[in-house]
mmCIF file of C-alpha atoms in Angstrom:
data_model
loop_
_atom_site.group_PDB
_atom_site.id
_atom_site.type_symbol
_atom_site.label_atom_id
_atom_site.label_comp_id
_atom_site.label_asym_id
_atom_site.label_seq_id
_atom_site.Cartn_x
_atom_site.Cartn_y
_atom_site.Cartn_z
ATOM 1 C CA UNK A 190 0.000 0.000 0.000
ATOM 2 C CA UNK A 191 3.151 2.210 0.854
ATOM 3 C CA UNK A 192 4.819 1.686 -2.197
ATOM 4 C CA UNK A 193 1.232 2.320 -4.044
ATOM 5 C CA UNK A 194 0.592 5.668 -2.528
ATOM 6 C CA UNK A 195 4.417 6.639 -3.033
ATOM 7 C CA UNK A 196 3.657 5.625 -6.928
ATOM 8 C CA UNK A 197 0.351 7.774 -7.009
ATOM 9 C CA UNK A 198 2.616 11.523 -5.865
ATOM 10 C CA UNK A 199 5.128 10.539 -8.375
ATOM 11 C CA UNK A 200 2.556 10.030 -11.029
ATOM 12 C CA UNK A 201 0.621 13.772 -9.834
ATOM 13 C CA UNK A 202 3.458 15.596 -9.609
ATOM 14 C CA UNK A 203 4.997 14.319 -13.379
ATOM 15 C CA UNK A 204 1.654 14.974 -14.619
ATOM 16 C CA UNK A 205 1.807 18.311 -13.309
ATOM 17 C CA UNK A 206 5.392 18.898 -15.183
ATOM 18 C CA UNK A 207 4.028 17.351 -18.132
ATOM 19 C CA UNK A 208 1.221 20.055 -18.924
ATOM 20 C CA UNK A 209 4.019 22.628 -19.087
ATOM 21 C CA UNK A 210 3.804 24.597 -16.633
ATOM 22 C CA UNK A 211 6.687 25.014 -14.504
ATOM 23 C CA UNK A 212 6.823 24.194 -10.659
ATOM 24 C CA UNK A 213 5.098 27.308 -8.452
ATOM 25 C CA UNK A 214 6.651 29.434 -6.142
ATOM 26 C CA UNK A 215 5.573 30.242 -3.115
ATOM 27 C CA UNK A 216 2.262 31.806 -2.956
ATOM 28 C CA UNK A 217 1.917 35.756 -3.168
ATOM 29 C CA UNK A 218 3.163 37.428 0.408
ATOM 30 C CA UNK A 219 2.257 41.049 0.549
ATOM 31 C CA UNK A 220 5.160 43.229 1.002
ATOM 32 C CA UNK A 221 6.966 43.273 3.793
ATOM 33 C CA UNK A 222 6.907 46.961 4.448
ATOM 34 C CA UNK A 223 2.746 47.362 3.974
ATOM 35 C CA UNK A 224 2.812 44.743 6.899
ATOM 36 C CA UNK A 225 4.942 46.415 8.880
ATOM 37 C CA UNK A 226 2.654 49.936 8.769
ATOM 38 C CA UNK A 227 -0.496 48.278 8.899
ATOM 39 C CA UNK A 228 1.345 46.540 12.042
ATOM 40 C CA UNK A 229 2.381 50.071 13.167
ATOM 41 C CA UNK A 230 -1.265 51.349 12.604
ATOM 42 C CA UNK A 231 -2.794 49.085 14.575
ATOM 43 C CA UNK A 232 -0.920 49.325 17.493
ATOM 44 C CA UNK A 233 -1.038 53.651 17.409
ATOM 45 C CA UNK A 234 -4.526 53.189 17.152
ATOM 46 C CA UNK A 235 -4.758 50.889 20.013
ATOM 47 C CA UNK A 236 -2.786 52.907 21.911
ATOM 48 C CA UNK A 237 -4.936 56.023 21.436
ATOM 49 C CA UNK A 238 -7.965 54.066 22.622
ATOM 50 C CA UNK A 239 -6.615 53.572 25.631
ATOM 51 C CA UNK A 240 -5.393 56.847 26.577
ATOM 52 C CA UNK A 241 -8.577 57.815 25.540
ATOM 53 C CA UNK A 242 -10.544 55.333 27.570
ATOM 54 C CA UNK A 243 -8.316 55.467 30.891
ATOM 55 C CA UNK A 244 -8.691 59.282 30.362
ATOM 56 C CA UNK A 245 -12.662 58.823 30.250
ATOM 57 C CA UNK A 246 -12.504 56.755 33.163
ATOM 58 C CA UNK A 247 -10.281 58.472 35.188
ATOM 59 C CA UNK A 248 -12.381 61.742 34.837
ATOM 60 C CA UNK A 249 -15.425 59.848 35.885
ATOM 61 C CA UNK A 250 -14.150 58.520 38.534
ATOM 62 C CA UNK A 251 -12.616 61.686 39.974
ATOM 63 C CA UNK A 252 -15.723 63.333 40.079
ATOM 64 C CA UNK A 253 -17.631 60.621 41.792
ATOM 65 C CA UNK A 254 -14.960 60.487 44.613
ATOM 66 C CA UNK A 255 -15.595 64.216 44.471
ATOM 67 C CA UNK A 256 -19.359 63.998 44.911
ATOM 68 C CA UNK A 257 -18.585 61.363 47.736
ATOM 69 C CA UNK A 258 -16.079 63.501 49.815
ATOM 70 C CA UNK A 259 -18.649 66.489 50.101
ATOM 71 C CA UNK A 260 -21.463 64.509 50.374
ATOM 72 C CA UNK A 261 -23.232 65.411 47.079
ATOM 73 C CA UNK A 262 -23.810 62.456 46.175
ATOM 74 C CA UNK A 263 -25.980 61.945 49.247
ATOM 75 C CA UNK A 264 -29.787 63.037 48.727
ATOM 76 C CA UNK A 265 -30.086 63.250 52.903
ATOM 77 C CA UNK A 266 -26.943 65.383 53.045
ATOM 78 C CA UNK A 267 -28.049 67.618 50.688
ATOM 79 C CA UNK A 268 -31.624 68.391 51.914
ATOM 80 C CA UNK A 269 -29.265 68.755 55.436
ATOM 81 C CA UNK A 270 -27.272 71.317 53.978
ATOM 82 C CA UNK A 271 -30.269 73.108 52.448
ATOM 83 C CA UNK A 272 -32.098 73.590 55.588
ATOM 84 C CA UNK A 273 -28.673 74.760 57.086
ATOM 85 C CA UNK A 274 -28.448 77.167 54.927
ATOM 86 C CA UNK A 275 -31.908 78.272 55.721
ATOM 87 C CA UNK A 276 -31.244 78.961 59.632
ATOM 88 C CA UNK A 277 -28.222 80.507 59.055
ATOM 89 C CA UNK A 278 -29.554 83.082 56.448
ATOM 90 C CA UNK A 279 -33.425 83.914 57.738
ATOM 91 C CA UNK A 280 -34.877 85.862 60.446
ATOM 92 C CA UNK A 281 -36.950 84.122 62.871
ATOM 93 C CA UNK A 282 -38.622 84.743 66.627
ATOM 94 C CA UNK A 283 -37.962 82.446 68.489
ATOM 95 C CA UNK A 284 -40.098 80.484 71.292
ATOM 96 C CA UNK A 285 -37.710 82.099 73.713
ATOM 97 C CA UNK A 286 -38.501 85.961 73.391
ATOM 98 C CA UNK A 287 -35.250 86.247 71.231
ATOM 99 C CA UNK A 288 -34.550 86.561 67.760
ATOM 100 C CA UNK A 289 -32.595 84.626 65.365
ATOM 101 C CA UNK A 290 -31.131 86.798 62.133
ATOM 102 C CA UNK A 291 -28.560 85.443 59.661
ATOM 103 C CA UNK A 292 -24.887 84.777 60.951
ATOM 104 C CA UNK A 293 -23.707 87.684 58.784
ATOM 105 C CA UNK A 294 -25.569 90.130 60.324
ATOM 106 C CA UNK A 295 -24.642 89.151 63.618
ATOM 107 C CA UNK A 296 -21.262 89.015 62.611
ATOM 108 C CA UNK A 297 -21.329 92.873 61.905
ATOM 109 C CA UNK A 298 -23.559 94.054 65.298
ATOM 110 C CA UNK A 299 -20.613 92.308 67.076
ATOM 111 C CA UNK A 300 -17.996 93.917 65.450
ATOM 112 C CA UNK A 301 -19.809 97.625 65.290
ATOM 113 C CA UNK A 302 -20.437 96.481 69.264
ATOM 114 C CA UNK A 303 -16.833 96.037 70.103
ATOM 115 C CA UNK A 304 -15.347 98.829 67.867
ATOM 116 C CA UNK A 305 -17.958 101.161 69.984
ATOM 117 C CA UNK A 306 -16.607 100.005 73.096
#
């Protein structure tokens, strides 16, 4: 079977020299130097992307560490900070007999007190 098999490439391949044709080279490579720049390409292009992504990222992440470190991020925190804001900047009676008025305010009656003293 061997020796059969051995017989059948040496028949194809003088059959193949027979129609004329001489042997093929290899098959068509494209240039080496269009390989190398799509090869260059590629990798620039990857690169970009992920400068661009990390950048993306980065921001994103900065300014929900941001929101987290004030509090912003915190629905609770910020209706805090809103009424806050409110007792330090209205006028108000009190149930005491006094009256509350905003912190800058009182900040200048003590200062106008002391410079009068």
């Amino acid at each position: 079977m061997l020796k059969f098999i051995k017989g059948l490439q040496k028949n194809l391949s003088s059959e193949h020299h027979s129609a004329g044709s001489e042997p093929e080279d290899e098959p068509d490579r494209p240039p080496v130097l269009v390989t190398t720049v799509i090869v260059v390409l590629s990798f620039l292009f990857l690169l970009i992307v992920a400068i661009a992504a990390s950048t993306i990222l980065w921001k994103a992440t900065e300014s929900r560490e941001k929101e987290v470190e004030t509090g912003m991020a915190d629905p609770h925190r910020i209706e805090f900070m809103k009424q806050q804001e409110a007792i330090l900047s209205t006028y108000k009676k009190l149930d005491d007999g006094y009256y509350q008025i905003p912190v800058s305010q009182a900040m200048k009656k003590f200062v106008q007190e002391q410079n009068s003293n």
